[in-house]
Amino acid sequence: MKTVLNERHLLKRAIEEGYVSTKPTDTIRVLIKHHMRNQLDKTQVRQEVDRFMASHFKFYHPLKWDGVIHRMINSYGKSGDLKLHAVEQAGVTEGELDAIRSLDHVEREKFAFSLLVHCKIANQLRDANANWIEADKDVYDDSLLVLPAKEKRLLIHHLAGCGMLRLPSGISSRKVQLNYVDHQGEPIIVLREFTDFVYHYLKWRGDNRIIECVRCTRLLQRTSNRSKYCRPCAHEVQREQKTHWKRSKWYDGEN
Amino acid sequence: MLTTDNQWVMDAIKELPAIICDQKIVDKKLVEEADLIQSNKDSMGDEIGAITNRATSMYDVQAGFVTDSMEYMELDKRIKLCQHYQQNAIDKAKGIKSLPMPRHWYQYRASNEMDKAAQQEEDVSGLNLRLLANKKPYFMIYRYAGLMKEYKAFIKQAEQNALNRFGMEIKKLILKAEKSEEEKKFLAQYQWLLPVTEGPSIMNRLCRKIEAALSFKPRQKRDSGFNYSILMSENGYGKKAYNQVADLYEEYVHETQTYRQLIKQGRADGDADSQGRQRQLFKERFRQMAYACCSNEEELCNILVELCYKSSRSKQFAWDISGEQMIRHLLRHSGGILHYPELDEYGEIEFGGERFTLRTTRMESQGEI
């Protein structure tokens, strides 16, 4: 998931470590909000952001970024939305899961679940969101779909056909409104970690290939009987095993 | 002056009476510096190009009507009058105040208001909106990069939207025999919001023909199977130095891209000569940084070749930094023998309108390179 879920954390890293996120506009956004909250005027904010980017982002080119930063400052100055958002978790209720399960097509279900999680986050980020979500590449990527491109492009059509989505009237909008969001029920899946979150749905659905990493308890899809670790842990364990093997070899060699 | 006897061009010429636009004349006076300044100011943001483009758009709109129809004749008149407005735009620099092109010819709002005012005559109701030339014709996407970008983004989104709503692409939707009300509404909205006009004007038809012809051209294979090890020595390279040079390569690619964007936007400093000098300085700067990462010329060359030639990315970085070393490696692999083309009137190789013969020479020492 590419959406920044914790702007406060991002701001802290930017100020303390000079960190610039993979999408630099995310860092610029939190810096603008921060400086505007500190009552700096537009020119001062512009100078502060410029100074920060010049010293911490090696690909920064003032000419190239001038228009972007200028527009962002104007936009936040106008809207006045300077709150730093922090999404800690997203809960999915039984009613929502049942609605998704009724599609009876695993790939469409994964996509519907991904849309739902993105929608829940969007609702937390914007109070007046009313279950609208932009069905962009991020949603498709998080669905971990195993489908040909042609069929991927028809997923929204299928979901809208089942009455689960409402499409916008405009021709150039990518937004869809979810009709299966349940605001009342008790959540039975609570997501706090948003990497490969679709595995939580597959586990609930009864997919026995979904197992927990023995090291960090993150969910992963078993691809063989030897699968034990999630990808980051697998790298870590491999490195540790190699170090251990080398140490024991040198130790044995000395004796 | 250009002359031609090309039959296609000759056939396309329409024998029409010459148009003479009534011109206003300014009083004769001795030009002073202040007049020149004023003239410069008056010609800022001139409308000449915009008027020409609007006239071209009118041809595209006109092609959608039957010859001799009221709409066709009205547009014919407007196109002829465009020459008058072009003349006016040129005269503006001389300080002559003249009428600009009527807004209702090219602006939706003005056109709509005009039509509302003329609603009492039923037969011409909506005439101005039908003749409105508020978009550039399709073929101009190849002239204006911004328009191409806008067009592509719109088409991509509209295609996905058509799939979302009707489960079919726009092409199929247009060809569908019996359309529902919603489908008709969608297509009308699509035509209305399209950033260009896709009328059957000659230029648009030519453009489509060229597109169709070029779309059958087989794509060049990216992987040419070139064995790049002949540019390297057998001594290999260190991983640490490789990673450092790889970082430098990323910076080089990024800076080159940024500079290209500046040139494209016309924001790069200086003329061609000064840009050439800047390029030399740029090369030298990266050369020094690369040698700071790895001072061994041979090892650096191996790293650069491995870095640039293992993917389809630009090889310029390797040649900028370590071009001479690569030639040395090539010569070592060929035993010092160098084949090179020499200009020869009767040569077997033809390239760029010239003929060449392949000559062979032996390079005795590396100092000769």
XYZ file of C-alpha atoms in Angstrom:
624
model
C 0.000 0.000 0.000
C 1.424 3.311 -1.080
C -0.948 5.573 0.861
C 0.793 7.232 3.797
C -1.115 5.963 6.814
C 0.754 7.833 9.514
C 1.637 11.393 8.598
C 2.833 12.172 12.130
C 5.405 9.409 11.923
C 6.509 10.597 8.484
C 6.918 14.158 9.746
C 8.948 12.954 12.730
C 11.293 11.005 10.461
C 11.624 13.955 8.096
C 12.527 16.370 10.873
C 14.778 14.047 12.881
C 16.460 12.041 10.130
C 15.938 14.210 7.041
C 13.987 11.321 5.511
C 12.337 11.848 2.116
C 9.741 9.200 1.187
C 9.761 7.252 -2.077
C 7.044 9.583 -3.288
C 8.627 12.948 -2.355
C 5.291 14.798 -2.475
C 4.239 12.882 0.656
C 7.121 14.414 2.597
C 6.489 17.829 1.064
C 2.815 17.592 2.068
C 3.515 16.849 5.737
C 6.153 19.582 5.864
C 3.720 22.118 4.414
C 1.059 21.122 6.954
C 3.584 21.287 9.796
C 4.887 24.752 8.885
C 1.413 26.110 8.254
C 0.300 24.837 11.647
C 3.242 26.802 13.084
C 1.719 30.001 11.634
C 4.353 30.509 8.923
C 3.131 32.474 5.920
C 3.206 31.038 2.382
C 6.595 32.535 1.463
C 8.210 31.242 4.637
C 6.715 27.778 4.105
C 8.063 27.814 0.528
C 11.550 28.709 1.799
C 11.498 26.058 4.526
C 10.388 23.298 2.146
C 12.928 24.408 -0.427
C 15.730 24.375 2.146
C 14.742 20.930 3.429
C 14.502 19.365 -0.016
C 17.757 20.928 -1.217
C 19.666 19.490 1.735
C 18.013 16.041 1.971
C 16.848 15.036 -1.500
C 19.778 14.550 -3.822
C 17.616 14.578 -6.972
C 15.959 17.859 -5.996
C 15.838 20.397 -8.776
C 14.252 23.705 -7.673
C 13.053 24.557 -11.188
C 11.391 21.197 -11.663
C 9.669 21.225 -8.286
C 8.728 24.888 -8.247
C 5.235 24.475 -9.738
C 4.361 21.406 -7.649
C 5.335 22.980 -4.318
C 3.639 26.247 -5.220
C 0.364 24.468 -6.043
C 0.495 22.356 -2.881
C 1.048 25.382 -0.632
C -1.834 27.225 -2.274
C -4.079 24.200 -2.025
C -3.470 23.631 1.714
C -3.633 27.360 2.385
C -7.056 27.442 0.758
C -8.555 24.243 2.199
C -7.218 24.791 5.722
C -7.028 20.995 6.232
C -3.786 20.898 8.174
C -4.526 17.860 10.326
C -1.780 15.233 10.318
C -3.543 11.934 9.779
C -2.675 8.659 11.451
C -4.521 5.473 10.558
C -3.736 2.837 13.158
C -6.095 0.094 12.090
C -9.005 -0.882 9.876
C -11.715 -3.344 10.902
C -13.798 -5.532 8.605
C -17.176 -6.802 9.820
C -18.865 -10.123 9.234
C -21.569 -8.494 7.107
C -18.926 -7.065 4.783
C -17.085 -10.368 4.560
C -20.309 -12.218 3.777
C -21.148 -9.722 1.049
C -17.720 -10.246 -0.502
C -17.950 -14.040 -0.133
C -21.270 -14.031 -1.998
C -19.375 -13.134 -5.199
C -18.137 -16.738 -5.241
C -15.106 -15.944 -7.400
C -11.841 -15.788 -5.514
C -10.135 -13.125 -7.656
C -13.173 -10.832 -7.596
C -13.441 -11.371 -3.845
C -9.786 -10.379 -3.364
C -10.378 -7.226 -5.377
C -13.569 -6.395 -3.442
C -11.676 -6.880 -0.157
C -8.856 -4.618 -1.312
C -11.383 -1.944 -2.328
C -13.046 -2.256 1.072
C -9.803 -1.815 3.028
C -8.780 1.172 0.908
C -12.254 2.640 1.410
C -12.042 2.193 5.198
C -8.714 4.037 5.193
C -10.086 6.794 2.937
C -13.061 7.192 5.298
C -10.655 7.688 8.205
C -8.514 10.165 6.268
C -11.499 12.212 5.082
C -14.519 12.428 7.372
C -17.008 13.300 4.621
C -15.795 10.604 2.230
C -19.089 8.607 2.047
C -17.442 5.359 0.910
C -15.961 6.731 -2.340
C -12.615 5.358 -3.386
C -10.314 5.862 -6.316
C -9.856 2.478 -8.002
C -6.227 3.130 -8.946
C -3.193 0.924 -9.467
C -2.593 0.716 -5.729
C -5.935 -1.056 -5.166
C -5.214 -3.543 -7.955
C -1.673 -4.178 -6.698
C -2.863 -4.817 -3.145
C -5.416 -7.354 -4.436
C -2.527 -9.672 -5.463
C -4.611 -10.759 -8.442
C -3.774 -13.736 -10.596
C -5.745 -12.664 -13.660
C -5.013 -11.702 -17.265
C -4.977 -7.913 -17.833
C -8.143 -8.103 -19.939
C -10.116 -9.655 -17.081
C -8.616 -7.283 -14.525
C -10.113 -4.375 -16.447
C -13.575 -5.928 -16.156
C -13.534 -6.414 -12.378
C -15.351 -3.151 -11.614
C -17.968 -4.007 -14.257
C -18.675 -7.351 -12.543
C -18.873 -5.800 -9.088
C -21.137 -2.988 -10.307
C -23.315 -5.618 -12.007
C -23.801 -7.329 -8.617
C -24.876 -4.011 -7.117
C -21.805 -3.768 -4.899
C -20.477 -0.593 -6.480
C -21.946 2.672 -7.653
C -20.210 4.297 -10.600
C -19.775 8.065 -10.966
C -21.789 9.966 -13.543
C -18.688 11.650 -14.984
C -16.731 9.964 -17.746
C -13.273 10.934 -16.537
C -13.520 9.906 -12.891
C -11.828 6.811 -11.487
C -13.849 6.849 -8.291
C -16.363 4.195 -7.250
C -18.699 4.139 -4.265
C -18.886 0.957 -2.212
C -22.368 -0.256 -1.319
C -21.231 -3.055 1.006
C -19.582 -1.000 3.763
C -21.080 -1.834 7.155
C -20.645 0.933 9.713
C -22.592 -0.812 12.495
C -21.257 -4.363 12.895
C -18.408 -5.553 15.088
C -15.146 -6.088 13.199
C -13.950 -9.666 13.049
C -10.781 -8.928 11.063
C -8.715 -6.042 12.416
C -5.850 -4.988 10.192
C -2.926 -3.182 11.815
C -0.342 -4.121 9.239
C -1.259 -3.389 5.637
C 1.329 -5.414 3.744
C -0.309 -8.290 1.800
C -3.512 -7.693 3.807
C -5.567 -9.710 1.338
C -4.161 -12.884 2.975
C -6.305 -12.100 6.024
C -9.382 -12.468 3.839
C -8.101 -15.681 2.240
C -7.437 -17.096 5.707
C -10.971 -16.216 6.814
C -12.230 -17.817 3.594
C -10.546 -21.062 4.617
C -7.560 -21.132 2.269
C -5.196 -23.606 3.946
C -2.192 -22.275 2.007
C -2.215 -19.172 4.207
C 0.128 -19.666 7.144
C 1.777 -17.456 9.744
C 5.470 -16.658 9.557
C 7.086 -18.601 12.428
C 9.295 -15.632 13.212
C 7.062 -12.513 12.981
C 3.531 -14.029 12.690
C 2.849 -12.121 9.473
C 0.613 -14.013 7.044
C 2.057 -15.518 3.896
C 0.910 -17.816 1.145
C 2.624 -21.181 1.251
C 4.144 -22.060 -2.103
C 5.727 -25.339 -0.973
C 5.723 -27.589 2.069
C 8.999 -26.013 3.208
C 7.543 -22.470 3.450
C 7.995 -21.124 6.973
C 8.967 -17.494 6.788
C 7.631 -14.345 5.134
C 9.956 -12.793 2.568
C 11.796 -10.283 4.827
C 12.230 -12.891 7.573
C 13.404 -15.477 5.042
C 16.224 -13.114 3.993
C 17.069 -12.445 7.627
C 17.125 -16.135 8.545
C 19.202 -16.981 5.497
C 21.758 -14.335 6.499
C 21.848 -15.581 10.079
C 22.267 -19.193 8.989
C 25.112 -18.216 6.702
C 26.849 -16.265 9.483
C 26.319 -19.154 11.882
C 27.731 -21.620 9.375
C 30.794 -19.457 8.751
C 31.409 -18.965 12.478
C 31.161 -22.679 13.198
C 33.473 -23.402 10.269
C 36.118 -20.951 11.474
C 35.724 -22.166 15.045
C 36.150 -25.806 13.972
C 39.070 -24.805 11.782
C 40.917 -23.207 14.684
C 40.541 -26.333 16.766
C 9.623 30.515 -52.826
C 8.746 26.840 -53.252
C 7.678 25.406 -56.588
C 6.286 21.981 -57.403
C 4.890 19.950 -60.271
C 3.622 17.219 -57.960
C 0.273 16.098 -59.349
C -1.263 15.491 -55.931
C -0.458 19.010 -54.796
C -1.551 20.499 -58.141
C -4.904 18.690 -57.961
C -5.539 19.953 -54.455
C -5.219 23.613 -55.433
C -8.531 25.464 -55.594
C -8.710 28.312 -58.076
C -10.251 31.066 -56.001
C -10.394 34.844 -56.334
C -7.690 36.572 -54.308
C -8.758 37.887 -50.931
C -7.838 41.450 -50.209
C -8.367 42.488 -46.632
C -9.063 46.117 -45.964
C -6.222 47.331 -43.829
C -6.112 50.261 -41.505
C -3.035 52.412 -41.860
C -1.182 54.345 -39.191
C 0.194 57.823 -39.718
C 3.780 57.962 -40.889
C 6.265 59.013 -38.236
C 9.926 58.803 -37.288
C 10.392 55.726 -35.143
C 11.870 56.388 -31.740
C 13.000 54.026 -29.013
C 9.736 54.456 -27.105
C 7.791 53.368 -30.226
C 9.898 50.228 -30.545
C 9.303 49.406 -26.882
C 5.572 49.899 -27.345
C 5.625 47.767 -30.488
C 7.412 44.979 -28.598
C 4.832 45.189 -25.834
C 1.948 45.100 -28.322
C 3.297 41.983 -30.025
C 3.666 40.082 -26.741
C 1.336 37.067 -26.616
C 0.174 37.695 -30.159
C -2.766 35.687 -31.443
C -1.421 34.854 -34.914
C -0.707 31.175 -34.191
C -3.939 30.744 -32.253
C -6.011 32.200 -35.112
C -4.290 29.893 -37.617
C -5.038 26.880 -35.412
C -8.683 27.914 -35.077
C -8.955 28.171 -38.861
C -7.464 24.653 -39.137
C -10.030 23.418 -36.593
C -12.775 24.969 -38.721
C -11.665 22.836 -41.682
C -12.129 19.793 -39.468
C -15.608 20.876 -38.363
C -16.493 21.779 -41.959
C -15.588 18.277 -43.183
C -18.474 16.942 -41.092
C -21.103 18.823 -43.185
C -22.434 18.260 -46.676
C -20.880 20.539 -49.303
C -23.098 23.552 -50.079
C -25.097 23.119 -46.876
C -25.715 26.258 -44.828
C -23.187 25.165 -42.190
C -20.551 24.380 -44.825
C -20.948 27.760 -46.499
C -20.885 29.649 -43.206
C -17.654 27.904 -42.183
C -16.194 28.620 -45.611
C -16.882 32.288 -44.996
C -15.359 32.139 -41.513
C -12.199 30.412 -42.799
C -11.733 33.134 -45.412
C -12.271 35.798 -42.797
C -9.579 34.199 -40.629
C -7.012 35.713 -43.013
C -8.410 39.105 -42.145
C -8.085 38.416 -38.442
C -4.552 37.139 -38.954
C -3.727 40.409 -40.665
C -5.281 42.266 -37.730
C -3.135 40.319 -35.271
C -0.001 41.215 -37.244
C -1.067 44.868 -37.397
C -1.475 44.918 -33.634
C 2.325 45.158 -33.303
C 2.212 48.371 -35.376
C -0.190 49.921 -32.921
C -3.263 49.623 -35.160
C -6.365 48.885 -33.183
C -8.633 46.456 -35.033
C -11.348 43.935 -34.279
C -10.314 40.544 -32.877
C -11.813 37.239 -34.037
C -15.434 36.874 -32.793
C -15.445 34.814 -29.618
C -18.524 32.809 -30.549
C -16.515 31.131 -33.317
C -14.259 29.371 -30.857
C -15.654 29.742 -27.308
C -18.492 27.591 -26.031
C -19.981 30.146 -23.660
C -20.049 32.981 -26.211
C -21.414 30.621 -28.853
C -24.173 29.378 -26.570
C -25.204 32.925 -25.661
C -25.256 33.865 -29.331
C -27.527 30.918 -30.113
C -29.896 31.738 -27.276
C -30.208 35.270 -28.630
C -30.966 33.965 -32.125
C -33.522 31.385 -31.002
C -36.472 33.173 -32.596
C -35.361 31.963 -36.024
C -35.979 28.237 -35.751
C -34.065 27.116 -38.816
C -30.788 28.535 -37.535
C -31.264 27.485 -33.925
C -28.014 26.060 -32.481
C -26.088 27.026 -35.609
C -23.169 28.615 -33.764
C -22.754 25.629 -31.462
C -22.742 23.298 -34.453
C -19.995 25.368 -36.070
C -18.011 25.860 -32.881
C -14.261 25.277 -33.383
C -13.142 25.121 -29.757
C -10.787 22.140 -30.040
C -7.706 21.371 -32.049
C -8.023 18.665 -34.723
C -6.783 15.157 -33.906
C -3.594 15.283 -36.009
C -2.278 18.136 -33.871
C -1.537 15.715 -31.015
C 1.698 15.033 -32.909
C 2.543 18.737 -32.905
C 1.708 19.583 -29.282
C 3.162 17.253 -26.630
C 0.761 18.602 -23.989
C -2.242 17.851 -26.188
C -0.977 14.330 -26.825
C -0.642 13.767 -23.072
C -4.107 15.136 -22.403
C -5.625 13.060 -25.204
C -3.969 9.821 -24.092
C -4.983 10.325 -20.454
C -8.564 11.021 -21.474
C -8.782 7.998 -23.789
C -7.302 5.711 -21.128
C -9.799 6.854 -18.541
C -12.775 6.827 -20.921
C -11.887 3.288 -22.077
C -11.784 2.039 -18.484
C -15.037 3.847 -17.786
C -16.735 2.219 -20.788
C -15.524 -1.186 -19.571
C -16.783 -0.440 -16.055
C -20.247 0.563 -17.248
C -20.933 -1.537 -20.301
C -18.276 -4.248 -20.248
C -17.005 -3.265 -23.705
C -14.491 -0.899 -25.267
C -15.545 2.406 -26.833
C -14.868 1.165 -30.384
C -17.316 -1.704 -29.895
C -19.793 0.582 -28.213
C -19.764 2.973 -31.174
C -20.353 0.076 -33.591
C -23.128 -1.446 -31.488
C -26.394 -1.533 -33.474
C -29.019 -0.819 -30.842
C -27.790 1.450 -28.109
C -29.537 2.059 -24.824
C -30.228 5.584 -23.605
C -27.364 5.346 -21.126
C -24.962 4.221 -23.859
C -26.042 7.085 -26.127
C -25.556 9.545 -23.281
C -22.103 8.123 -22.547
C -20.988 8.421 -26.176
C -22.332 11.973 -26.432
C -20.408 12.878 -23.282
C -17.319 11.164 -24.692
C -17.483 13.208 -27.913
C -18.145 16.390 -25.990
C -15.233 15.977 -23.576
C -12.729 14.626 -26.098
C -9.824 17.125 -26.112
C -9.579 17.045 -29.942
C -11.998 16.867 -32.869
C -11.933 13.645 -34.848
C -13.697 14.990 -37.946
C -13.067 13.550 -41.435
C -10.858 16.432 -42.599
C -8.044 15.632 -45.025
C -5.300 16.082 -42.442
C -7.031 13.808 -39.929
C -7.572 11.147 -42.591
C -3.933 11.369 -43.667
C -2.884 11.118 -40.027
C -4.961 7.959 -39.521
C -3.493 6.448 -42.680
C 0.062 7.130 -41.504
C -0.760 5.665 -38.083
C -2.190 2.542 -39.706
C 0.875 2.178 -41.952
C 3.331 2.623 -39.084
C 1.471 0.309 -36.733
C 2.424 -2.653 -38.936
C 6.111 -1.885 -38.699
C 7.719 -4.664 -36.691
C 9.274 -3.477 -33.482
C 13.014 -3.631 -33.256
C 14.279 -6.347 -31.026
C 15.719 -4.885 -27.865
C 18.060 -7.716 -27.146
C 20.525 -7.723 -30.021
C 22.533 -10.559 -28.461
C 25.643 -8.355 -28.356
C 28.434 -9.969 -26.421
C 29.621 -7.020 -24.366
C 32.453 -8.934 -22.743
C 34.696 -7.820 -25.666
C 34.552 -4.319 -24.158
C 35.862 -5.652 -20.832
C 39.111 -7.082 -19.548
C 39.445 -10.436 -17.805
C 40.317 -8.903 -14.432
C 36.748 -8.374 -13.196
C 35.754 -5.802 -10.582
C 35.011 -5.331 -6.865
C 31.465 -5.336 -5.516
C 31.932 -2.255 -3.334
C 33.182 -0.131 -6.221
C 30.393 -1.516 -8.428
C 27.725 -0.367 -5.965
C 29.274 3.089 -5.704
C 29.414 3.497 -9.486
C 25.839 2.156 -9.751
C 24.662 4.964 -7.454
C 26.562 7.464 -9.568
C 24.936 6.033 -12.704
C 21.467 6.616 -11.209
C 22.414 10.221 -10.493
C 23.738 10.633 -14.041
C 20.507 9.241 -15.542
C 18.401 11.477 -13.322
C 20.358 14.639 -14.132
C 20.316 13.843 -17.851
C 16.551 13.345 -17.769
C 16.015 16.610 -15.886
C 18.200 18.458 -18.372
C 16.326 16.936 -21.315
C 13.057 18.071 -19.795
C 14.431 21.604 -19.460
C 15.489 21.617 -23.107
C 12.053 20.285 -24.122
C 10.338 23.042 -22.177
C 12.740 25.597 -23.654
C 14.047 26.423 -20.179
C 17.668 25.359 -20.672
C 20.272 28.133 -20.425
C 22.249 29.450 -23.365
C 22.559 28.676 -27.071
C 23.719 25.452 -28.729
C 27.428 26.287 -28.242
C 27.090 27.005 -24.574
C 24.963 23.871 -24.130
C 27.801 21.916 -25.766
C 30.267 23.374 -23.267
C 27.899 22.563 -20.411
C 27.756 18.979 -21.637
C 31.585 18.773 -21.586
C 31.672 20.106 -18.020
C 28.918 17.701 -17.021
C 30.881 14.775 -18.483
C 34.062 15.877 -16.753
C 32.307 16.197 -13.396
C 30.985 12.639 -13.582
C 34.335 11.397 -14.853
C 36.035 12.750 -11.754
C 33.387 11.324 -9.450
C 33.653 7.914 -11.137
C 37.440 7.885 -10.688
C 36.932 8.814 -7.034
C 34.809 5.646 -6.673
C 37.327 3.470 -8.500
C 40.782 4.733 -9.458
C 41.746 1.655 -11.476
C 40.886 2.524 -15.079
C 40.486 -1.093 -16.166
C 38.265 -2.061 -13.260
C 36.142 1.075 -13.721
C 35.677 0.228 -17.395
C 34.518 -3.308 -16.500
C 32.023 -1.931 -13.987
C 30.642 0.616 -16.448
C 30.212 -1.930 -19.230
C 28.506 -4.387 -16.903
C 26.248 -1.622 -15.566
C 25.172 -0.141 -18.894
C 25.163 -3.161 -21.196
C 23.295 -5.679 -19.061
C 20.056 -3.705 -19.512
C 18.508 -1.782 -22.394
C 19.298 1.571 -20.755
C 21.536 4.237 -22.285
C 25.169 3.289 -22.854
C 26.270 6.921 -23.052
C 27.465 6.944 -19.430
C 30.011 4.183 -20.121
C 31.304 5.897 -23.270
C 31.463 9.301 -21.578
C 33.603 8.042 -18.697
C 35.577 5.174 -20.081
C 35.327 5.308 -23.874
C 39.056 5.114 -24.547
C 39.554 2.164 -22.223
C 36.754 0.312 -23.986
C 38.504 0.860 -27.330
C 41.734 -0.502 -25.800
C 39.886 -3.636 -24.698
C 38.366 -4.024 -28.140
C 41.796 -3.736 -29.739
C 43.258 -6.259 -27.318
C 40.553 -8.718 -28.301
C 41.146 -8.132 -32.018
C 44.922 -8.397 -31.728
C 45.453 -4.664 -32.422
C 43.670 -4.776 -35.785
C 41.274 -1.957 -36.475
C 38.660 -1.917 -39.238
C 37.282 1.477 -40.140
C 35.162 2.933 -42.982
C 36.826 5.493 -45.237
C 35.028 7.873 -47.582
C 35.283 6.425 -51.095
C 33.301 7.376 -54.176
C 33.273 3.751 -55.396
C 32.919 2.113 -51.976
C 30.659 -0.832 -51.276
C 29.085 0.538 -48.119
C 26.429 3.211 -48.480
C 25.519 5.338 -45.511
C 23.941 8.779 -45.107
C 24.118 9.461 -48.864
C 27.875 8.734 -48.999
C 29.915 5.668 -49.993
C 32.594 4.055 -47.850
C 35.195 1.308 -48.089
C 36.268 -0.735 -45.108
C 40.008 -0.355 -44.412
C 42.169 -2.270 -41.995
C 45.113 -1.053 -39.968
C 47.234 -2.383 -37.125
C 47.618 -0.265 -34.021
C 51.107 -0.873 -32.676
C 50.731 0.664 -29.239
C 48.008 1.932 -26.972
C 49.391 5.431 -27.295
C 48.041 5.625 -30.838
C 44.433 5.687 -29.657
